[in-house]
Amino acid sequence: MADYTKPIPSPDPVSQPFWDGAKEGKLMLPRCDDCNRVHWYPRVICPFCHSMNIEWVEATGRGTIHTFAVQHNKGLVARGWGDEVPYVTAYIDLAEGDRMLTVLKGVDPNDPDSIQIGGAVQIEFEEASDDVHIPFWRPV
Amino acid sequence: MTTDIDATAGKYLRDKYAIIGVGETTYTRGSGMTTRALGTWAIKNAMDDAGIPASEIDGMMSYSGNDSTASPMLAGDLGIRLNFYMDVQGGGSSSEALIGLAIGAIEAGMCETVVVFRSMNGFSQVRIGGTGARASVPVGGDALHAAAYGWFSAGQNFSPTFMRHMYDYGTTPEQVAMVKVIHSEHASNNPKAYYKQRVTVEDVVNSRMICKPLHLLDCCVETDNATALIVTSVDKAYDYANTPARILGVAGRVCKPRIDMHFQHGPISTVAGHYIKDIIYRNAGVGPEDIQCTGAYDAFTFTSMLQLEDYGFCEKGEGGDYVSSGIMRLGGERPNNTSGGHLCEGYTHGMNMIIENVRQLRGQVDDYCPVDGNGNKQHTFNYAEPAAGGGCRQVPDVEITQNLGWAMPGTGSSLIMRKG
Ligand SMILES: [Zn+2]
């Protein structure tokens, strides 16, 4: 954890419940109490119906790969990530709805044909600091 | 006072404004100049092109991403007294949007003739995407969409869209590589182009992978340059040196839903052109079938393809066939980016593609063809390389052109011009 050298997000009041859940290995998602839809990322107003009645629900942590890309360029990736290339970024269609960017674990970036769009994935968290555990996803 | 018009009608300003002058600096790496100096040089060239004195320019607009210089500096340097100026934030898709805003400023009576410029040391100073990552980033908004996963550059942002298009429609890297191949053919006949070397599909797909599915040669060049163009009303446009390029319609920074994360809304392989087409063709009073020459923004090979498809130049999903068919090639049915565009000529966030279409409409593209005693190009319409006896890149009898500006999959702009 002390050796986590990649950029670490800073929780803010709006997103704090997500980070609190992440520390316990749970995917917490904001859900609108009026239209019942889940949105990602956290915000104070539902982007679908503009309700401000947002509640937090524990999600299944399951989803499918919507699309992905393989990052090869050491020069273009942020400090800390340059040493990881090649690695795979992906969008995950969450089982509860909406879409989340991530980095896929447990895939072979040198064999991109083996990565399945539509394939099932499960969330996991990496402890970047005491307070911030960052979500990643892995094929089931 | 005119009262018999419906100012809310999209067609209201159709054909009432024109671009009368265009200019640029060299496209280089290592300009050895400030963006301020580059900007004055480009504006001077645009004024010389139009034959307009500084005293007849009274408006100035520009866009940048903290990598340029502001209008008051350049106006002062050039001895231009301004009645209006505005410098805005933004990159790709801003050129067309600012032309629309210049029309609005003139129409509002704020000024009469506006120069729009973009000045950037895009290679030697502020490069696309940057590299200076912060160790800690705020998580407000979509920060989990960027630094936390090592995302900083446009290519990284757009690649998921490109991948999904390949998955949904069977688009192949070889098809899309043809965008670069064709633009490189055009650039070979452009004395200004930074990359003049023609390349093959094999060259593209065998170049190193930057961010799958983007190979190195799927990505645009980064260069230092400034570009400028001059907008005025049709009343005045015929007072100057060139046949005006008349503006039929413009659409500016049109967005997909939820551009905060366009990736999340609807089909990820659909881009803003899907929405722009309903505005631009209505405003211009023409359709894709009327367009003879396109300037589809080519930050990447894929961006040209996605836009041409969503504007309706082909059916959705058939962009791969369209760009590899030869339609876009000089001599083809509807050439695209005849200057070589961002992939080959230079990176200007869209300005050079508008400048090129203005010159196409004049029939005076600056290729390797001979010039007659009156200073007019005698085009040969031989599109082979200069060394093979060609060197022309003029499209014959161009009446209508369209620019398809791109900021990202979720935002774009468009401009349709006709020969004056
Ligand atoms: Zn709601």
Coordinates of C-alpha atoms and ligand atoms in Angstrom, one line a residue, chain A residues 31-37 39 45-51 53-54, ligand 1:
Chain A
R31 CA -29.7 5.3 -6.7
C32 CA -32.5 7.8 -7.2
D33 CA -35.2 7.3 -4.7
D34 CA -37.8 8.7 -7.2
C35 CA -37.0 7.1 -10.5
N36 CA -35.2 4.2 -9.0
R37 CA -32.3 4.4 -11.5
H39 CA -26.1 6.3 -11.9
I45 CA -28.9 15.4 -8.6
C46 CA -30.2 12.3 -10.5
P47 CA -29.1 12.8 -14.1
F48 CA -32.3 11.1 -15.3
C49 CA -35.1 12.8 -13.4
H50 CA -33.3 15.6 -11.5
S51 CA -34.5 14.4 -8.1
N53 CA -33.4 12.1 -3.3
I54 CA -30.3 10.0 -3.8
Ligands
ZN1 ZN -34.2 9.9 -10.7

